[in-house]
Amino acid sequence: MRTRRAALGTIAGAVSLALTLSACGETGESGSGSGSDSGSGDGTIGIAMPTRASERWLTDGRSVVKDLEDKGYRTKLVYGDDDPKAQVAQVAKLVEQGVDALIIAAIDNKSLNGVLQKAADADIPVISYDRLILGSANVDYYVSFDNEQVGRQQARHIIERLGLEDGEGPFTIELFAGSPDDNNTKYFYDGSMHLLQPYLDSKQLIVRSGETTLDKITTLRWDGATAQKRMSRILSKSYNGRTVDAVLSPYDGISLGVLAALKSYGYGSDGKPLPIITGQDAELASVRSIIAGEQSQTVYKDLRELATVAANMADDILKGRTPRINSRRGYENGVKDVPAYLLQPASVDKSNYSYVLAGYYTAEELK
């Protein structure tokens, strides 16, 4: 009998040829959905999301479920609540329950290797969602945004607002990064530093804390309270009698934590304006903050589109079709090049939020 994983081997070969030619909470099981013109799916798909503490992951979960149900699939959605061991146990349970495919946004990108081997042994294909799972040959596809571009958009906002290309400066800046166990953290950092490093080298930008390397600026679990504590420490130690002009923040939750620390040190008053603060995910609280003139920028990633790509990919795999990918190179996860589909993000600030986010939030929500 031809297994799903054998079929995936054929699909992977077709993808490779195409690329060459081109250059602890569980929500339980949902219903089978309404089934539209493409609603001929047969089977159950397990969806493992990292946390319910972030608005964006709640949106991801709902969106993936909806898209799969519209195709006729049943779904099992679980949230690991930022506990890697809990997520491993949840995925193991989904494998034991015999799901037909897995869509996983990892909490810890290296903790799932053992359970993914069990999935492979059961012929269950795996799609790595937004966060690339590392160190496993049993990751079949990767769907995400162009994460280096996210970092570049954050850096570009700082460069433009400070007038660095016009020779303005010197200015002070502090750097924050995401969780050390999330592979995207490095992509965001590399993208932003590609543009900011020349200004650091020329001393137009000065990091008074001296904390610039990735290992010094990460924020475990992307936690806002952790970021707030670090920002408070930096202000107390490095900014007595001085002000910070910009903060590179990779995520809205971190941005709000940074803002809280700054306000506690008197920033946001007429005599001590808030620095430029970047962000990511266009979470509602941060968009409201941008409108209010506090957080400066965020990066919008249409999670509905990401969910659609993941659902289409799962549907293609289970129906023996070659999923669509658009990355010329696979994403290296330490064991293999994982075929990838990447979406493009958009920079959002006070000047453009109303049309970039049109249809994503209502006017009432943004009040």
C-alpha positions as CSV (number, residue, x, y, z in Angstrom):
1,M,0.0,0.0,0.0
2,R,1.4,3.4,-0.9
3,T,1.6,5.6,2.2
4,R,1.2,9.3,2.6
5,R,4.9,9.7,3.4
6,A,5.8,7.8,0.2
7,A,3.6,10.2,-1.7
8,L,5.3,13.1,0.0
9,G,8.6,11.8,-1.3
10,T,7.3,12.0,-4.8
11,I,5.9,15.5,-4.1
12,A,9.2,16.6,-2.7
13,G,10.9,15.4,-5.8
14,A,8.5,17.4,-7.9
15,V,9.1,20.5,-5.8
16,S,12.8,20.1,-6.1
17,L,12.6,19.9,-9.8
18,A,10.3,22.9,-10.0
19,L,12.7,25.0,-7.9
20,T,15.6,24.0,-10.2
21,L,13.6,25.0,-13.2
22,S,12.6,28.3,-11.6
23,A,16.2,29.2,-10.9
24,C,-1.4,23.5,28.0
25,G,-5.0,24.2,26.9
26,E,-6.9,22.1,24.4
27,T,-9.9,23.3,22.5
28,G,-11.0,19.9,21.4
29,E,-12.4,18.6,18.1
30,S,-14.5,20.8,15.9
31,G,-17.1,19.9,13.3
32,S,-16.5,19.0,9.7
33,G,-17.4,22.4,8.4
34,S,-19.7,23.7,5.8
35,G,-17.8,22.4,2.8
36,S,-17.7,24.7,-0.2
37,D,-16.7,24.0,-3.8
38,S,-13.4,22.7,-2.4
39,G,-15.1,21.1,0.7
40,S,-14.3,17.5,-0.3
41,G,-11.7,17.0,2.4
42,D,-11.8,13.7,4.2
43,G,-10.0,13.4,7.5
44,T,-8.9,15.2,10.6
45,I,-6.0,17.7,10.9
46,G,-4.2,18.4,14.1
47,I,-3.3,22.0,14.8
48,A,-0.8,22.9,17.6
49,M,-0.4,26.5,18.4
50,P,2.1,27.9,21.0
51,T,0.1,30.1,23.3
52,R,-3.3,31.8,24.1
53,A,-1.5,34.7,25.8
54,S,-1.0,36.5,22.5
55,E,-3.8,37.9,20.4
56,R,-2.1,36.8,17.1
57,W,-2.0,33.1,18.0
58,L,-5.7,33.1,18.8
59,T,-6.3,34.6,15.4
60,D,-4.1,32.0,13.8
61,G,-5.9,29.1,15.5
62,R,-9.4,30.4,14.5
63,S,-8.3,31.1,10.9
64,V,-6.7,27.8,10.3
65,V,-9.7,25.9,11.7
66,K,-12.1,27.9,9.6
67,D,-10.2,27.4,6.4
68,L,-9.8,23.6,7.0
69,E,-13.5,23.3,7.9
70,D,-14.5,25.1,4.8
71,K,-12.6,22.4,2.9
72,G,-14.6,19.7,4.7
73,Y,-11.9,18.6,7.2
74,R,-12.4,18.0,10.9
75,T,-9.8,19.7,13.2
76,K,-8.3,19.3,16.6
77,L,-6.8,22.6,17.8
78,V,-4.5,22.6,20.9
79,Y,-2.6,25.4,22.6
80,G,0.7,24.7,24.5
81,D,0.5,27.8,26.7
82,D,4.2,28.5,26.2
83,D,5.2,25.1,27.8
84,P,7.4,23.1,25.4
85,K,6.8,19.8,27.3
86,A,3.0,20.3,27.2
87,Q,3.2,20.9,23.4
88,V,5.2,17.7,22.9
89,A,2.5,15.8,24.9
90,Q,-0.3,17.4,22.9
91,V,1.3,16.5,19.5
92,A,2.0,13.0,20.8
93,K,-1.7,12.7,21.7
94,L,-2.7,14.0,18.2
95,V,-0.5,11.3,16.7
96,E,-2.0,8.6,18.9
97,Q,-5.5,9.8,17.9
98,G,-4.6,9.2,14.2
99,V,-4.9,12.6,12.7
100,D,-4.2,12.7,9.0
101,A,-1.8,15.7,9.0
102,L,-0.2,18.1,11.5
103,I,0.2,21.9,11.4
104,I,2.5,23.0,14.2
105,A,3.7,26.4,15.4
106,A,6.5,25.3,17.7
107,I,7.1,26.8,21.2
108,D,10.6,25.4,21.3
109,N,11.9,24.8,17.8
110,K,14.1,21.9,18.9
111,S,11.9,20.0,21.3
112,L,9.6,18.2,18.9
113,N,12.1,15.9,17.2
114,G,11.1,12.7,19.0
115,V,7.4,13.2,18.6
116,L,7.8,14.1,14.9
117,Q,9.5,10.8,14.4
118,K,6.4,9.1,15.8
119,A,4.4,11.2,13.3
120,A,6.6,10.0,10.5
121,D,6.3,6.4,11.6
122,A,2.5,6.9,11.4
123,D,2.7,8.4,7.9
124,I,1.5,11.8,9.2
125,P,2.8,14.8,7.2
126,V,3.9,17.8,9.1
127,I,3.7,21.5,8.1
128,S,5.8,23.9,10.2
129,Y,3.7,27.0,10.8
130,D,5.3,30.4,11.0
131,R,8.2,29.1,13.2
132,L,10.6,26.6,11.5
133,I,11.1,23.4,13.4
134,L,14.8,22.6,13.6
135,G,16.8,19.4,13.7
136,S,14.2,17.1,12.3
137,A,14.0,15.4,8.9
138,N,10.2,14.9,9.5
139,V,9.1,18.5,8.6
140,D,7.6,18.4,5.1
141,Y,6.8,22.0,4.5
142,Y,7.1,25.5,6.0
143,V,4.7,28.4,5.8
144,S,5.6,31.8,7.1
145,F,6.3,35.4,6.3
146,D,9.6,36.8,4.9
147,N,11.0,37.3,8.4
148,E,14.2,39.0,7.4
149,Q,12.0,41.6,5.6
150,V,10.1,42.1,8.9
151,G,13.4,43.1,10.6
152,R,14.3,45.4,7.6
153,Q,11.0,47.2,7.8
154,Q,11.5,47.8,11.5
155,A,15.1,49.1,10.9
156,R,14.0,51.2,7.9
157,H,11.4,53.0,10.1
158,I,14.0,53.9,12.7
159,I,16.4,55.1,9.9
160,E,13.8,57.3,8.3
161,R,12.4,58.7,11.5
162,L,15.9,59.7,12.8
163,G,17.1,61.0,9.5
164,L,20.2,58.8,9.6
165,E,20.6,58.7,5.8
166,D,20.8,62.5,5.9
167,G,23.6,62.4,8.4
168,E,21.6,63.2,11.5
169,G,22.9,62.0,14.8
170,P,24.3,60.7,17.0
171,F,21.3,59.1,18.6
172,T,20.9,56.5,21.3
173,I,19.2,53.2,20.6
174,E,18.5,50.0,22.6
175,L,17.9,46.6,20.9
176,F,15.5,43.9,21.8
177,A,15.0,40.5,20.2
178,G,12.5,37.6,20.4
179,S,12.7,34.3,22.2
180,P,16.0,32.4,21.9
181,D,14.2,29.1,21.2
182,D,12.3,30.6,18.2
183,N,14.1,30.3,14.9
184,N,12.4,33.5,13.6
185,T,14.3,35.5,16.2
186,K,17.5,35.3,14.2
187,Y,15.8,36.2,11.0
188,F,14.3,39.3,12.5
189,Y,17.6,40.3,14.1
190,D,19.6,39.6,10.9
191,G,17.2,41.7,8.8
192,S,17.2,44.7,11.1
193,M,21.0,44.6,11.8
194,H,21.7,44.4,8.0
195,L,20.4,48.0,7.9
196,L,21.3,49.3,11.3
197,Q,24.9,47.9,11.7
198,P,26.5,50.6,9.4
199,Y,25.1,53.3,11.7
200,L,26.3,51.5,14.8
201,D,29.7,51.2,13.2
202,S,29.8,55.0,12.3
203,K,28.5,55.9,15.8
204,Q,25.4,57.6,14.4
205,L,23.6,55.1,16.6
206,I,24.9,54.4,20.1
207,V,23.8,51.5,22.3
208,R,24.6,52.9,25.8
209,S,23.9,49.6,27.5
210,G,26.5,47.9,25.3
211,E,24.1,45.0,24.7
212,T,24.1,44.4,20.9
213,T,24.7,40.7,20.3
214,L,21.7,38.4,19.9
215,D,22.5,36.4,23.0
216,K,22.4,39.6,25.1
217,I,19.1,41.0,23.8
218,T,16.7,38.0,23.5
219,T,13.3,37.9,25.4
220,L,12.3,34.5,26.5
221,R,8.8,33.5,25.2
222,W,8.5,37.0,23.7
223,D,7.2,38.1,27.1
224,G,6.3,41.8,27.6
225,A,6.9,41.7,31.4
226,T,10.4,40.3,30.8
227,A,11.1,43.1,28.3
228,Q,9.8,45.7,30.8
229,K,12.2,44.5,33.5
230,R,15.1,44.6,31.1
231,M,14.2,48.1,29.8
232,S,13.9,49.3,33.4
233,R,17.4,47.9,34.2
234,I,18.9,49.6,31.1
235,L,17.3,52.9,31.9
236,S,18.5,52.8,35.5
237,K,22.0,51.7,34.6
238,S,22.8,53.5,31.4
239,Y,20.5,56.5,31.0
240,N,20.9,58.6,34.2
241,G,20.6,62.1,33.0
242,R,20.3,60.9,29.4
243,T,17.5,59.9,27.1
244,V,17.0,57.0,24.7
245,D,16.0,58.0,21.1
246,A,14.9,54.7,19.7
247,V,14.1,51.1,20.7
248,L,14.2,48.2,18.2
249,S,11.5,45.9,19.3
250,P,10.6,42.8,17.3
251,Y,7.1,42.2,18.6
252,D,4.1,44.3,19.9
253,G,4.0,42.6,23.2
254,I,7.6,43.4,23.8
255,S,6.9,47.0,22.6
256,L,4.2,47.5,25.2
257,G,6.5,46.2,27.9
258,V,9.2,48.6,26.8
259,L,6.6,51.4,26.8
260,A,5.6,50.7,30.3
261,A,9.2,50.9,31.5
262,L,9.8,54.1,29.7
263,K,6.6,55.7,31.2
264,S,7.7,54.7,34.7
265,Y,10.9,56.8,34.0
266,G,9.0,59.8,33.0
267,Y,9.0,59.4,29.2
268,G,5.9,60.5,27.4
269,S,5.8,64.0,28.9
270,D,6.2,67.3,27.0
271,G,9.8,67.6,28.2
272,K,10.7,63.9,27.7
273,P,9.1,62.5,24.6
274,L,8.9,58.8,24.0
275,P,11.5,57.3,21.7
276,I,10.8,55.7,18.4
277,I,9.6,52.1,19.2
278,T,9.0,49.5,16.5
279,G,6.9,46.3,16.7
280,Q,5.3,43.4,14.9
281,D,1.9,41.7,14.4
282,A,-0.3,44.8,14.4
283,E,-2.0,43.6,17.6
284,L,-5.0,45.7,18.5
285,A,-3.4,47.2,21.6
286,S,-0.4,48.3,19.7
287,V,-2.3,49.8,16.8
288,R,-4.3,51.8,19.3
289,S,-1.0,52.9,20.9
290,I,0.3,54.0,17.5
291,I,-2.8,56.0,16.9
292,A,-2.3,57.6,20.3
293,G,1.2,58.6,19.4
294,E,3.1,56.2,21.7
295,Q,4.4,53.1,19.9
296,S,5.7,54.3,16.5
297,Q,5.4,51.4,14.2
298,T,4.4,47.7,13.8
299,V,4.7,45.2,11.0
300,Y,1.4,43.8,9.8
301,K,1.2,40.2,8.7
302,D,-2.2,39.1,7.5
303,L,-2.7,35.9,9.5
304,R,-5.7,35.1,7.5
305,E,-3.5,34.6,4.4
306,L,-1.0,32.5,6.3
307,A,-3.8,30.3,7.6
308,T,-5.1,29.9,4.0
309,V,-1.7,28.9,2.7
310,A,-1.3,26.3,5.5
311,A,-4.8,24.9,4.9
312,N,-4.3,24.7,1.1
313,M,-1.0,23.0,1.6
314,A,-2.5,20.4,3.9
315,D,-5.3,19.8,1.5
316,D,-2.8,19.4,-1.4
317,I,-0.7,16.9,0.5
318,L,-3.6,14.7,1.6
319,K,-5.0,14.7,-2.0
320,G,-1.6,13.8,-3.5
321,R,-1.0,17.2,-5.2
322,T,2.2,19.2,-5.1
323,P,1.7,22.1,-2.8
324,R,2.5,25.5,-4.1
325,I,5.8,27.0,-2.8
326,N,7.4,30.3,-3.7
327,S,10.9,30.3,-2.0
328,R,13.7,29.6,-4.4
329,R,15.7,28.0,-1.6
330,G,14.3,25.7,1.0
331,Y,14.7,26.8,4.6
332,E,17.6,24.9,6.2
333,N,16.6,23.4,9.5
334,G,19.9,21.7,10.4
335,V,18.9,18.4,8.7
336,K,17.2,19.3,5.4
337,D,16.1,22.2,3.2
338,V,12.4,22.5,4.0
339,P,10.2,23.6,1.0
340,A,8.7,27.0,1.9
341,Y,5.9,29.4,1.1
342,L,6.6,33.0,2.3
343,L,4.2,35.9,2.5
344,Q,5.2,39.5,2.5
345,P,4.7,41.8,5.6
346,A,3.8,45.5,5.5
347,S,5.1,48.3,7.7
348,V,2.4,50.2,9.6
349,D,2.6,53.6,11.3
350,K,0.3,56.5,12.1
351,S,0.4,57.7,8.5
352,N,-0.9,54.5,6.9
353,Y,-2.7,52.3,9.4
354,S,-6.2,53.3,8.2
355,Y,-5.7,51.8,4.7
356,V,-3.1,49.0,5.4
357,L,-5.4,47.6,8.1
358,A,-8.7,48.3,6.3
359,G,-10.9,45.2,6.7
360,Y,-8.7,43.8,9.4
361,Y,-10.0,46.0,12.3
362,T,-13.2,48.0,12.4
363,A,-13.2,51.7,13.1
364,E,-15.0,50.9,16.3
365,E,-12.2,48.5,17.4
366,L,-9.6,51.2,16.8
367,K,-11.2,53.8,19.1
